[in-house]
Coordinates of C-alpha atoms in Angstrom, one line a residue:
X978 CA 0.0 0.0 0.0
X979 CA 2.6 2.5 1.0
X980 CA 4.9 1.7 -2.1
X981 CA 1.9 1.9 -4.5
X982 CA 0.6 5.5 -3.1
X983 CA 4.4 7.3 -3.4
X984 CA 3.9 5.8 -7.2
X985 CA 1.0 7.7 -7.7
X986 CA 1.8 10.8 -6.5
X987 CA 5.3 10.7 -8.4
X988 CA 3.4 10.4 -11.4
X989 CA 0.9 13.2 -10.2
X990 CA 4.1 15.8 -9.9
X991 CA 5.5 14.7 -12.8
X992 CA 2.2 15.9 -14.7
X993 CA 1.5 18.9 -13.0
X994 CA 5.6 19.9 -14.3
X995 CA 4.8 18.7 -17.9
X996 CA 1.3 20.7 -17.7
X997 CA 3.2 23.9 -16.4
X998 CA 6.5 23.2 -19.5
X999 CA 3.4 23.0 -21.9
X1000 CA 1.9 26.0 -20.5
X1001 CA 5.0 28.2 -20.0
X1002 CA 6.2 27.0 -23.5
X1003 CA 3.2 28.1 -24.9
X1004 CA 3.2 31.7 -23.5
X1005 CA 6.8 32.0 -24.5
X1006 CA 5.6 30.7 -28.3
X1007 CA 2.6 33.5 -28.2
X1008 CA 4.5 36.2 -26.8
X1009 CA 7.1 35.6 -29.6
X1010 CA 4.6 35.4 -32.2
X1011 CA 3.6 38.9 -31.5
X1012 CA 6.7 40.5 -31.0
X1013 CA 7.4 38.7 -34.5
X1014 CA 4.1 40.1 -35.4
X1015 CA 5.0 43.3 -34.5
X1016 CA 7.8 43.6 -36.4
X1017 CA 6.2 41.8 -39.3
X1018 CA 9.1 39.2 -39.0
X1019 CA 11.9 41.9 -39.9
X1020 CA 15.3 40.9 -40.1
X1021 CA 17.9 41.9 -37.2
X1022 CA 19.3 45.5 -37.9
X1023 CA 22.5 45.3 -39.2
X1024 CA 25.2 46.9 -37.1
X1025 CA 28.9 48.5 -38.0
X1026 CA 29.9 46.9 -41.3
X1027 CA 30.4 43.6 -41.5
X1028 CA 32.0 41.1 -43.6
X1029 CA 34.0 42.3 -46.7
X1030 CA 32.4 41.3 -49.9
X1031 CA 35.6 41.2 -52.1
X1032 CA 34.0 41.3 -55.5
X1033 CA 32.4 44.4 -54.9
X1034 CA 35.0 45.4 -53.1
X1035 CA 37.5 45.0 -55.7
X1036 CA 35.1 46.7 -57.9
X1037 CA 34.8 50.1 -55.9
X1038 CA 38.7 50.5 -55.6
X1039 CA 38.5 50.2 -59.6
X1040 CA 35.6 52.5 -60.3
X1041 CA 36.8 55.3 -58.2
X1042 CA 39.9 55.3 -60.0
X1043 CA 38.1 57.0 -63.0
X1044 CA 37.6 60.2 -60.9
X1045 CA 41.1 60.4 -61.3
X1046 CA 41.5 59.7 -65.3
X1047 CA 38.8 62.6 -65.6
X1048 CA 40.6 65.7 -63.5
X1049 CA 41.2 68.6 -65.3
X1050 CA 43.6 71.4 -63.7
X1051 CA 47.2 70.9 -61.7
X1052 CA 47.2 67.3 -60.6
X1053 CA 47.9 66.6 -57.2
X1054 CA 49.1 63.4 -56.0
X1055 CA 48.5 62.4 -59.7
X1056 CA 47.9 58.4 -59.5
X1057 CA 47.2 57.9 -63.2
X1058 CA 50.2 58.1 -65.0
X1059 CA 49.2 58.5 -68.7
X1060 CA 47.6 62.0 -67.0
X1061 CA 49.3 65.1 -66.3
X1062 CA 48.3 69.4 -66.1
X1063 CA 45.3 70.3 -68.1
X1064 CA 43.2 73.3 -68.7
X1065 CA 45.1 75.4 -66.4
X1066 CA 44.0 78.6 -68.0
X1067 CA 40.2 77.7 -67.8
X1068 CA 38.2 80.8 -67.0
X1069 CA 41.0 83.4 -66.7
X1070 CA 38.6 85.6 -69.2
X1071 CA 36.3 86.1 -66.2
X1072 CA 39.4 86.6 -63.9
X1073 CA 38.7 83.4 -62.4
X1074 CA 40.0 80.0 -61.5
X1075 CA 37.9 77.1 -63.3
X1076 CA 41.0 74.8 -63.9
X1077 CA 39.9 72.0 -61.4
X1078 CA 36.2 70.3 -61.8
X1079 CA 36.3 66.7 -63.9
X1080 CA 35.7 66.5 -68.0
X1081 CA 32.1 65.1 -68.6
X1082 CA 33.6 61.9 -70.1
X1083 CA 35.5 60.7 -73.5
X1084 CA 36.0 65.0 -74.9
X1085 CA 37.3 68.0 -72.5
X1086 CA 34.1 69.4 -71.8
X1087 CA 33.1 70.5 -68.8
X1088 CA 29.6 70.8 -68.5
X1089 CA 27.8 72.4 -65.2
X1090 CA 24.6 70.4 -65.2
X1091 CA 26.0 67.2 -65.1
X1092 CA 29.0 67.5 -63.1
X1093 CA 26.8 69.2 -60.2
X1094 CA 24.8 66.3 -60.2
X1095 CA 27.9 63.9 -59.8
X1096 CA 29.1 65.8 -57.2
X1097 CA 25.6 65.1 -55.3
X1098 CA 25.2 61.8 -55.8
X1099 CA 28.9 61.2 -54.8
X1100 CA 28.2 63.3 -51.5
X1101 CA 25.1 61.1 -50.6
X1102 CA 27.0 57.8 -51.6
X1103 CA 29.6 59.2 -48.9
X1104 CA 26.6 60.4 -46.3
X1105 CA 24.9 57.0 -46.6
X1106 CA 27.5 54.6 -47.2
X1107 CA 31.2 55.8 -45.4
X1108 CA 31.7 53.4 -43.5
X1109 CA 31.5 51.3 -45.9
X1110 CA 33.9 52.9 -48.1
X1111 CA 36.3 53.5 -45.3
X1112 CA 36.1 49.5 -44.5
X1113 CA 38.0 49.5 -47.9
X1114 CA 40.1 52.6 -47.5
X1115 CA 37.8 54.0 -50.2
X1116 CA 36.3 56.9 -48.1
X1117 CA 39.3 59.4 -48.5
X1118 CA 39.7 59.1 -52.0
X1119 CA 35.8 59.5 -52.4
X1120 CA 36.0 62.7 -50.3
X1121 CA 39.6 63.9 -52.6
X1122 CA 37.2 63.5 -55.5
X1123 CA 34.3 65.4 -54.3
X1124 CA 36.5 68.1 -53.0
X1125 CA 37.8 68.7 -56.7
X1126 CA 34.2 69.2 -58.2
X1127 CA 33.1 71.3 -55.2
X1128 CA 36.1 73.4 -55.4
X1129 CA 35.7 74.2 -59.1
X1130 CA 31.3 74.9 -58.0
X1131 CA 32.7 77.5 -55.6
X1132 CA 34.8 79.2 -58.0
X1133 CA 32.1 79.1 -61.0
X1134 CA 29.8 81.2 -58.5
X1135 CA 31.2 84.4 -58.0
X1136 CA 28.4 86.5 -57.0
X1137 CA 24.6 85.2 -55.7
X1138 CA 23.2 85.4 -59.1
X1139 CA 26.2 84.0 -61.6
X1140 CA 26.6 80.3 -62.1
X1141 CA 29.5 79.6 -64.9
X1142 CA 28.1 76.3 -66.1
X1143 CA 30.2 75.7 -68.9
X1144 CA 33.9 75.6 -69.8
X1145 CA 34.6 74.6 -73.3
X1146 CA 32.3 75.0 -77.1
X1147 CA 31.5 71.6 -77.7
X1148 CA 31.4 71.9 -81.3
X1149 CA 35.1 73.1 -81.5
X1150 CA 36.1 70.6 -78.9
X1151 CA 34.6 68.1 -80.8
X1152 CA 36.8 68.7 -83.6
X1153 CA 39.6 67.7 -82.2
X1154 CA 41.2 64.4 -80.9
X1155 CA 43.8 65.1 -78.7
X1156 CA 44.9 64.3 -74.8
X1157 CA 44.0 66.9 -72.6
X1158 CA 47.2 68.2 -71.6
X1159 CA 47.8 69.0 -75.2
X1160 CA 44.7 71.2 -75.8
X1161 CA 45.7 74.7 -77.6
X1162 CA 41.7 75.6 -78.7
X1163 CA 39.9 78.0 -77.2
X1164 CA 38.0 77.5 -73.8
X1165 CA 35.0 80.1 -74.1
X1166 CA 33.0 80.2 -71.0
X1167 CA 29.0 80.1 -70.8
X1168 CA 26.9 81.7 -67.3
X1169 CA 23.3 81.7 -66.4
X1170 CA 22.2 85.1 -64.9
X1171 CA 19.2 87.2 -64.4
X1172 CA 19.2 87.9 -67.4
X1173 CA 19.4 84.5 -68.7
X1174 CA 18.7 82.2 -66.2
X1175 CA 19.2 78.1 -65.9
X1176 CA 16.8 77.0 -63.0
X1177 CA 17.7 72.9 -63.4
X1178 CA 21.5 74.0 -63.3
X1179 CA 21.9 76.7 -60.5
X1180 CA 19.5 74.6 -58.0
X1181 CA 21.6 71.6 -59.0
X1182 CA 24.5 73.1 -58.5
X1183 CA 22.3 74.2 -54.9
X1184 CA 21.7 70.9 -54.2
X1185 CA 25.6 69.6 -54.9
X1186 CA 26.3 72.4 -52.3
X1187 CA 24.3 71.4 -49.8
X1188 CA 25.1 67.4 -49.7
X1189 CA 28.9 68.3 -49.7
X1190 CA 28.3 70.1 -47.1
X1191 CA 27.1 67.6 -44.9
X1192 CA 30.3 65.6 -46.2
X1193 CA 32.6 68.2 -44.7
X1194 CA 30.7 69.3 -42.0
X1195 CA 32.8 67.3 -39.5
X1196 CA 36.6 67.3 -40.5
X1197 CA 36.1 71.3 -42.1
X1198 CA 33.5 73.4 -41.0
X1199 CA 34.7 76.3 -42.7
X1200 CA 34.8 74.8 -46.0
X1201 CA 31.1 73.1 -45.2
X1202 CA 29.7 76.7 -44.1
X1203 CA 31.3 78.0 -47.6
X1204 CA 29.5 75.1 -49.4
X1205 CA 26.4 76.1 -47.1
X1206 CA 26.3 79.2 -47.9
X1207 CA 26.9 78.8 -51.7
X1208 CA 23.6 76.5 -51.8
X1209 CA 21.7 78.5 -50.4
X1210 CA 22.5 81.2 -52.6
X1211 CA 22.3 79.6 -55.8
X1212 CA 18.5 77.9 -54.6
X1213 CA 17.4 81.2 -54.3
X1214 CA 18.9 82.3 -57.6
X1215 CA 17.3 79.3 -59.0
X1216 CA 13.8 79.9 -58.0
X1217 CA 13.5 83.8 -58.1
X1218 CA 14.1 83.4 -61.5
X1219 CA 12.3 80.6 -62.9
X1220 CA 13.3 79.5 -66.8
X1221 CA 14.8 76.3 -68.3
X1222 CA 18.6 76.6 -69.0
X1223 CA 17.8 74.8 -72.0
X1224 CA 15.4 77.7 -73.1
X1225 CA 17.7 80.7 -72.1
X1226 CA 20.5 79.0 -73.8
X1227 CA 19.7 77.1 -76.7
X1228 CA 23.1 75.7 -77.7
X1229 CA 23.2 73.7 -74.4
X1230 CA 20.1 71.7 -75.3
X1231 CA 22.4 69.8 -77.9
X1232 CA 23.8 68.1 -75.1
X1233 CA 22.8 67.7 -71.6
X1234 CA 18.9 69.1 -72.4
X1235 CA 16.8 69.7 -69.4
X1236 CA 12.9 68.5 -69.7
X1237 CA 12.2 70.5 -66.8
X1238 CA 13.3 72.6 -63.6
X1239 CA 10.6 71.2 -61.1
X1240 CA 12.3 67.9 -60.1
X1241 CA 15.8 70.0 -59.4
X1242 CA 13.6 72.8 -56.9
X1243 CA 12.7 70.0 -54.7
X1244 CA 16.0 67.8 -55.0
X1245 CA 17.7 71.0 -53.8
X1246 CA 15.2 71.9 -51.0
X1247 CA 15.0 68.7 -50.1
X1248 CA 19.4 68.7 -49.7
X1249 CA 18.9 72.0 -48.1
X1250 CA 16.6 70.7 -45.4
X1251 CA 19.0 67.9 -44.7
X1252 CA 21.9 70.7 -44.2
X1253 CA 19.7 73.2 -42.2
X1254 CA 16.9 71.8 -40.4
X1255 CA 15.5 75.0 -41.6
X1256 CA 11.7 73.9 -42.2
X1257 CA 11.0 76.6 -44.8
X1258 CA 12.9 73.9 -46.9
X1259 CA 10.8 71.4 -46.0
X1260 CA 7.1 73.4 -46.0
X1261 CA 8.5 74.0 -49.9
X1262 CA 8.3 70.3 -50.9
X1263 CA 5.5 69.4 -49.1
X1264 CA 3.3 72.1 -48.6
X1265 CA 4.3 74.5 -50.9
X1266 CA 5.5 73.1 -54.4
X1267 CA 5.0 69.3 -54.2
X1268 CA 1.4 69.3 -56.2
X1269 CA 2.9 71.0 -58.9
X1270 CA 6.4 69.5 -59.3
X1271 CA 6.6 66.5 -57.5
X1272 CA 3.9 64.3 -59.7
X1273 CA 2.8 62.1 -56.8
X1274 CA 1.9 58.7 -57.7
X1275 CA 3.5 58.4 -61.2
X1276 CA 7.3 56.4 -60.8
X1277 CA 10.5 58.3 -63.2
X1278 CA 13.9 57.3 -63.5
X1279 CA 16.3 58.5 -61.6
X1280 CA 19.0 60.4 -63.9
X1281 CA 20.9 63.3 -64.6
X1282 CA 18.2 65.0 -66.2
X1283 CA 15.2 63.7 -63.8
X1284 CA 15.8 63.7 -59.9
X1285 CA 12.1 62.9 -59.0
X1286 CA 13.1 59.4 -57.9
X1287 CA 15.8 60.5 -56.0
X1288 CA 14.1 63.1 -53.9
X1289 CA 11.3 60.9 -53.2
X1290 CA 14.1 58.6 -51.8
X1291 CA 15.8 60.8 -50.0
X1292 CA 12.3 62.1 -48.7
X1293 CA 11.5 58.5 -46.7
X1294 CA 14.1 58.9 -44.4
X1295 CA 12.6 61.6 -43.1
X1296 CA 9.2 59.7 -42.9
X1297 CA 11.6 56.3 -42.0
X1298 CA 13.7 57.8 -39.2
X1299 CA 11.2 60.2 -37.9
X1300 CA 10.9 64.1 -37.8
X1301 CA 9.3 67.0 -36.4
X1302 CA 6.4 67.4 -38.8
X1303 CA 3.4 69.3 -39.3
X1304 CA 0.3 67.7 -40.2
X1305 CA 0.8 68.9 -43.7
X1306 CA 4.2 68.3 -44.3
X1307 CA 3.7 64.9 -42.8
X1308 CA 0.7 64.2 -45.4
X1309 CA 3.1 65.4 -48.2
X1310 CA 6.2 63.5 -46.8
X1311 CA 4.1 60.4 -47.2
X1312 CA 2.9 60.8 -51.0
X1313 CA 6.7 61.2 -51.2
X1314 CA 7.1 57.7 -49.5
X1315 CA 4.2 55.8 -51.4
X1316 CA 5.5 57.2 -54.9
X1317 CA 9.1 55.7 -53.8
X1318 CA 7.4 52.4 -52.6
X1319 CA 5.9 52.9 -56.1
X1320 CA 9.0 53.0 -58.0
X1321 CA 10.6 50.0 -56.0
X1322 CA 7.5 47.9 -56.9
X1323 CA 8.1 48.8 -60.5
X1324 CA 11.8 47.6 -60.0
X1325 CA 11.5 44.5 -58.5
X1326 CA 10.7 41.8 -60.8
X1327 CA 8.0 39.4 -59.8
X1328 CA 6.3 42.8 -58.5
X1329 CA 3.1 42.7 -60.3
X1330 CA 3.8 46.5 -61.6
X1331 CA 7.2 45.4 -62.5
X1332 CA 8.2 47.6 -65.4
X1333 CA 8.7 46.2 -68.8
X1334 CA 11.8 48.1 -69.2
X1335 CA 14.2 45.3 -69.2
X1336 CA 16.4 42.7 -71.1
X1337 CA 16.1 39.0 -71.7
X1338 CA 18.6 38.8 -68.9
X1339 CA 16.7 41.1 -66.4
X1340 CA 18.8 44.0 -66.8
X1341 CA 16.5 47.3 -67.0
X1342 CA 17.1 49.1 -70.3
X1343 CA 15.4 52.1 -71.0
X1344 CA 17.7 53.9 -73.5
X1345 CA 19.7 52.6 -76.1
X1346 CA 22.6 55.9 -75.5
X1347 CA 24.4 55.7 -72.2
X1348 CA 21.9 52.5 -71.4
X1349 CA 23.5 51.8 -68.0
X1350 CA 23.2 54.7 -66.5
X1351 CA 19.1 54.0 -65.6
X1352 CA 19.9 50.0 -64.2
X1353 CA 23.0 51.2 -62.0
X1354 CA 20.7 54.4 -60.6
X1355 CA 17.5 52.2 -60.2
X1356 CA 19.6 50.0 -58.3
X1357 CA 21.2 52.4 -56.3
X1358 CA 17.8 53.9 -54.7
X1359 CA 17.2 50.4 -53.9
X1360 CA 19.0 49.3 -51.8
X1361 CA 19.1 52.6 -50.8
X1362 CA 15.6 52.0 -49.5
X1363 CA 15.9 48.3 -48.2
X1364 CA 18.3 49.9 -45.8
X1365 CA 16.2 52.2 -44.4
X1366 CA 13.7 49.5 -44.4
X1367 CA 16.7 47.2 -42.5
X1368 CA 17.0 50.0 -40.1
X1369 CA 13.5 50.9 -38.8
X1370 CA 13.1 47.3 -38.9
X1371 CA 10.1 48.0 -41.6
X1372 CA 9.1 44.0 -42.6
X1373 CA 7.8 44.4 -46.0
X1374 CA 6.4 46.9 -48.9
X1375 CA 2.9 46.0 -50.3
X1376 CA 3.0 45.6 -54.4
X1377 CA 0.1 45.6 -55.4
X1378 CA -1.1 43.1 -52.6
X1379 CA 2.2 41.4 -52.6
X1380 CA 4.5 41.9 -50.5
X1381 CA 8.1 41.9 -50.5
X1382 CA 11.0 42.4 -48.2
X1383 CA 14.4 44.3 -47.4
X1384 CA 16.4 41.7 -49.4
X1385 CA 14.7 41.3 -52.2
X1386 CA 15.3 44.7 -53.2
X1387 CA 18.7 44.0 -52.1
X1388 CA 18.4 41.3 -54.3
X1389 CA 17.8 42.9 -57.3
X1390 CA 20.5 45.3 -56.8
X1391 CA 22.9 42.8 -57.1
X1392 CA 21.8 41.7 -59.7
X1393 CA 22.3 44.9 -61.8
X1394 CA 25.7 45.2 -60.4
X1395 CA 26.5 41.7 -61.0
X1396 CA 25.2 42.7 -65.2
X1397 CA 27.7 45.4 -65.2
X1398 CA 30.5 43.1 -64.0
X1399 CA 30.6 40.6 -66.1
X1400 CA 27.1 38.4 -65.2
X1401 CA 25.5 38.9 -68.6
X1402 CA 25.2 37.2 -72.0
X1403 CA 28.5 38.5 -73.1
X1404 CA 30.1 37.3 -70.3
X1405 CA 31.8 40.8 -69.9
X1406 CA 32.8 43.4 -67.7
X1407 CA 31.1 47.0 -68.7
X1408 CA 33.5 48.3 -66.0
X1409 CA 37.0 49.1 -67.8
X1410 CA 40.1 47.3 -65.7
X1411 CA 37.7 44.9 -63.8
X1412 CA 37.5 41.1 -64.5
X1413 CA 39.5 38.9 -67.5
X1414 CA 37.0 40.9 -70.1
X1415 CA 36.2 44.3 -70.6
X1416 CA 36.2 46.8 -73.9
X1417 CA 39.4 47.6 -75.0
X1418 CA 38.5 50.6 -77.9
X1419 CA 36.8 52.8 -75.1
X1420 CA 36.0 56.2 -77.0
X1421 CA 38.3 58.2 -74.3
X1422 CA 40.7 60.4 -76.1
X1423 CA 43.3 60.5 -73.4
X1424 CA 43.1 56.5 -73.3
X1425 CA 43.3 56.6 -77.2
X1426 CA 46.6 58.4 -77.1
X1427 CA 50.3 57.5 -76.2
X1428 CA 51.6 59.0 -73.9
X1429 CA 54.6 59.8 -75.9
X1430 CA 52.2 61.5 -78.8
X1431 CA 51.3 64.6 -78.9
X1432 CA 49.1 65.6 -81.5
X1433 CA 47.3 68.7 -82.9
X1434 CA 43.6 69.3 -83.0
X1435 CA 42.9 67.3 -86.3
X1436 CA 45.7 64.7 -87.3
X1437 CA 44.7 63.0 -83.8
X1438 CA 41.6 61.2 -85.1
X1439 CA 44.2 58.8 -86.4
X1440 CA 44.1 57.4 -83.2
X1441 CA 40.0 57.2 -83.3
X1442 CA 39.7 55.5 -86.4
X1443 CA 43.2 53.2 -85.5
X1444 CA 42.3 49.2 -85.1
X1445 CA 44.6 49.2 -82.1
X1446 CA 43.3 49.1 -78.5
X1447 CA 43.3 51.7 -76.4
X1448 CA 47.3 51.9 -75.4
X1449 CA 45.9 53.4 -71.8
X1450 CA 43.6 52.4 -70.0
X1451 CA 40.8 54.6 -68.8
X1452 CA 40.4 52.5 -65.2
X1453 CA 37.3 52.6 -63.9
X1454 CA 35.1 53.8 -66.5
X1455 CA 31.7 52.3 -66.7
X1456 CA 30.9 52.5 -70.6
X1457 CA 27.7 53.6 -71.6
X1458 CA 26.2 49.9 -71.9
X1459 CA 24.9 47.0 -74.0
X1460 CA 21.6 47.2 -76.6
X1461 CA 18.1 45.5 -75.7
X1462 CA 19.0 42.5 -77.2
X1463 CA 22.4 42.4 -75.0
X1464 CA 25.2 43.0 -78.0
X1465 CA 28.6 45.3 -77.2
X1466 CA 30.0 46.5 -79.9
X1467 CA 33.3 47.5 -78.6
X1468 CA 34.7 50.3 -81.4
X1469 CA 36.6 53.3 -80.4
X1470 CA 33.8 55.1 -82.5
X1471 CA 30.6 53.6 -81.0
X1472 CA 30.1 56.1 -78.8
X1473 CA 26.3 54.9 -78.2
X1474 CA 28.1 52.4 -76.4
X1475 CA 31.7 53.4 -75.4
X1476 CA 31.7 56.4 -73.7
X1477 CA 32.0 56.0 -69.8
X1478 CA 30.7 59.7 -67.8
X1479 CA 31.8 60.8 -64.9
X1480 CA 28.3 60.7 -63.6
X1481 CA 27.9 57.4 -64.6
X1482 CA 30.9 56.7 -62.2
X1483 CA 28.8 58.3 -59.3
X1484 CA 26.4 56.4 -59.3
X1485 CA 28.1 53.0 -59.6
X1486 CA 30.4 53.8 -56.5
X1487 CA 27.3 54.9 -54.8
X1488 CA 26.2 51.3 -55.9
X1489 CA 28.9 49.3 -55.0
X1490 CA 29.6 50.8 -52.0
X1491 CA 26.4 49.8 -50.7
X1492 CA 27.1 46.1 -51.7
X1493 CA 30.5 46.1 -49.9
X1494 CA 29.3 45.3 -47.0
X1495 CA 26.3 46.1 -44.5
X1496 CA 25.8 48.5 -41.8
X1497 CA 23.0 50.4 -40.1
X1498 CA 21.4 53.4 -42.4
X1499 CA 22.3 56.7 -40.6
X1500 CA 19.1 58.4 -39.0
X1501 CA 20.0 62.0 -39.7
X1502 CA 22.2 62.9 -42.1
X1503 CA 23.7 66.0 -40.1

């Protein structure tokens, strides 16, 4: 009897412990499904940059090199040694110094609209993505480049309402075939003014301002209040006097044409916030000017010409990270956020309003000149946005009903970065000195030149139309891309094709310095 009754009531504690493991488990099970829930099952946040990815990594040291094949003025520290001195005499007609700044890409132009815009996108790449960079020594260098454009902005803006944007007649340059330290032709100089004003340019210029500043902010304050100061300038220039560059200076159109001055107003407010905190900046793009420039609800490419995508971008991480809003400029911040959601959607492809645009090979191809430019820039602003997403620990955007996380944007980055190195039908590199295979007739007239030449205006198109590859290499150049149906033809004279921009560049170390590694997105950017 007394054996059989310690039995039992073994067996009756041993039950009452597996009813209270079953019950505890499955509070622990429910209180994780709602934190899980909460979250919407994000992933961790990623913290201080983490493993080195070395393909990309390789990449980035190659692709910022081309900064350095494209400087004109004294070189300093010159690292490319088929380059030397250039342009030193550039705008002494004004009385000024224009000899530094970067030509636009294969010729010696230099071209304000476009080189502004490099200097922004390289300035975010830097605000976003520095840590990264300086994970691969890559920061510095980035911040050498920048320093050169900026410097050559502050000099092309001698008074509030004067913005040089132009060193160099493109038809006279275009003559000649010759390596920039050789030039002899003249250098005429072009300016936007009340008189003839360039909205797009001046408030790009603004916006380039602006970023930089937030680059220097830390390690020069007196160059970043210069900078400051400059932007602010120039954005008032830029919308007091309202008119198209393109319209007040026809000749420019031939070139780098502007389809409108809207998209660069709120680009460069929205830059201008980020430097100031001032809300005026802000109450202009959401309160102010946003239903009539910011076309809410309709997805662009992000480009040189076209910031739209980019501002609505750059917009989020206000609406991401938090800030000290209005009702109004809260409601306009977040038709910023739903037309970026917008564009993502369109870029990821299972999305179902993935865009058409795109190769057999899932590249996105929107125009056949310069065709990488749109892929490398729709990639950027993605992941761009899956790190914010990372960061606030935001689970998912809804496509259409479907939804879709942090990496598959990530995702489809990589695979536009992977196209332009080499994962592609042609099994080749569009960056020029990465990988086994890249083109070797880049139209680049320094890299078409020996060293040892030095040839007048005209009798240096021999080297154009010569069979011989390039006898320099123009490192780092991203050429201007493949056709629809994914053929390279690599001639010195396909332009189409061949040219890599300095722009172009910007955007790809923006790229590929997001890919290096991972790290948290930055709340502020001041």
């Amino acid at each position: 009897m007394g054996d059989k009754s310690g039995s039992r009531g073994w067996w009756g504690w041993l039950l009452v412990v597996v009813i209270l493991a079953l019950v505890v488990g499955a509070v622990v099970y429910t209180i994780k499904r709602k934190i899980s829930h909460s979250n919407g099952g994000a992933a961790p946040v990623p913290g201080p940059p983490g493993a080195i990815d070395k393909k990309y990594s390789e990449a980035l040291k190659i692709a910022m090199q081309f900064f350095d094949v494209q400087k004109s003025g004294k070189l300093v520290d010159n690292k490319i040694s088929w380059r030397g001195d250039s342009a030193l005499k550039d705008g002494s007609e004004a009385n000024l110094d224009l000899s530094k700044g970067m030509y636009d890409a294969g010729d010696h132009m230099k071209f304000g609209f476009p080189m502004a815009f490099t200097a922004t996108v390289l300035s975010w790449s830097i605000l976003e993505y520095g840590d990264q960079m300086d994970a691969v020594n890559q920061l510095e260098p980035a911040k050498d480049s920048l320093k050169w454009i900026t410097d050559y902005l502050v000099n092309a803006h001698p008074s509030e309402n004067v913005l040089y944007i132009q060193v160099g007649d493109p038809e006279v340059d275009h003559k000649c075939w010759n390596r920039p330290e050789d030039m002899t032709e003249e250098r005429p100089l072009t300016q936007v003014n009340t008189s003839s004003p360039g909205t797009e340019v001046a408030a790009e210029t603004a916006a380039a301002m602006a970023a930089a500043s937030l680059v220097f902010k830390k390690t020069d304050s007196t160059y970043s209040s210069t900078l400051l100061k400059h932007a602010q300038q120039l954005f008032s220039f830029a919308d007091k006097f309202r008119a198209s560059y393109s319209e007040s200076i026809p000749d420019v159109a031939t070139y780098y044409n502007s389809t409108g001055y809207g998209d660069e107003l709120l680009w460069a407010a929205s830059w201008l916030y980020h430097a100031t905190g001032d809300k005026s900046y802000l109450q202009y793009v959401t309160v102010k000017n946003g239903k009539d420039f910011a076309n809410w609800g309709s997805p662009t490419w992000f480009s040189w010409d076209n910031k739209l995508a980019g501002t609505q971008v750059l917009l989020s991480r206000l609406s991401f990270f938090g800030s000290d809003t209005s009702a109004s400029e809260n409601s306009g911040l977040q038709n910023y956020r739903k037309t970026a959601e917008a564009v993502m959607c369109g870029l990821l492809p299972d999305s179902p309003s993935a865009t058409s645009s795109r190769t057999g090979s899932g590249l996105i191809w929107v125009s056949q000149w310069n065709s990488l430019q749109h892929p490398v820039a729709s990639a950027f602003l993605a992941v761009l946005y899956s790190d914010y997403m990372l960061t606030t620990r935001t689970a998912t955007i809804s496509c259409s009903g479907d939804n879709y996380k942090p990496s598959d944007l990530r995702k489809f980055a990589r695979s536009q970065a992977d196209y332009v190195l080499g994962k592609n039908p042609m099994k080749m590199s569009f960056l020029v000195g990465y990988g086994d295979k890249y083109p070797q007739y880049v139209h680049h007239r320094g890299a078409s030149i020996p060293v040892d030449a030095s040839p007048g205006c005209s009798d240096g198109f021999k080297w154009l139309n010569s069979t011989d590859p390039n006898p320099n290499v123009a490192i780092g150049g991203m050429v201007g891309g493949p056709f629809q149906n994914e053929t390279y033809s690599d001639s010195r004279n396909n332009s189409m094709q061949g040219e890599p921009t300095t722009y172009n560049s910007a955007i790809l170390v923006g790229l590929l310095s997001s890919l290096v590694t991972t790290s948290s997105a930055l709340k502020s950017l001041s």
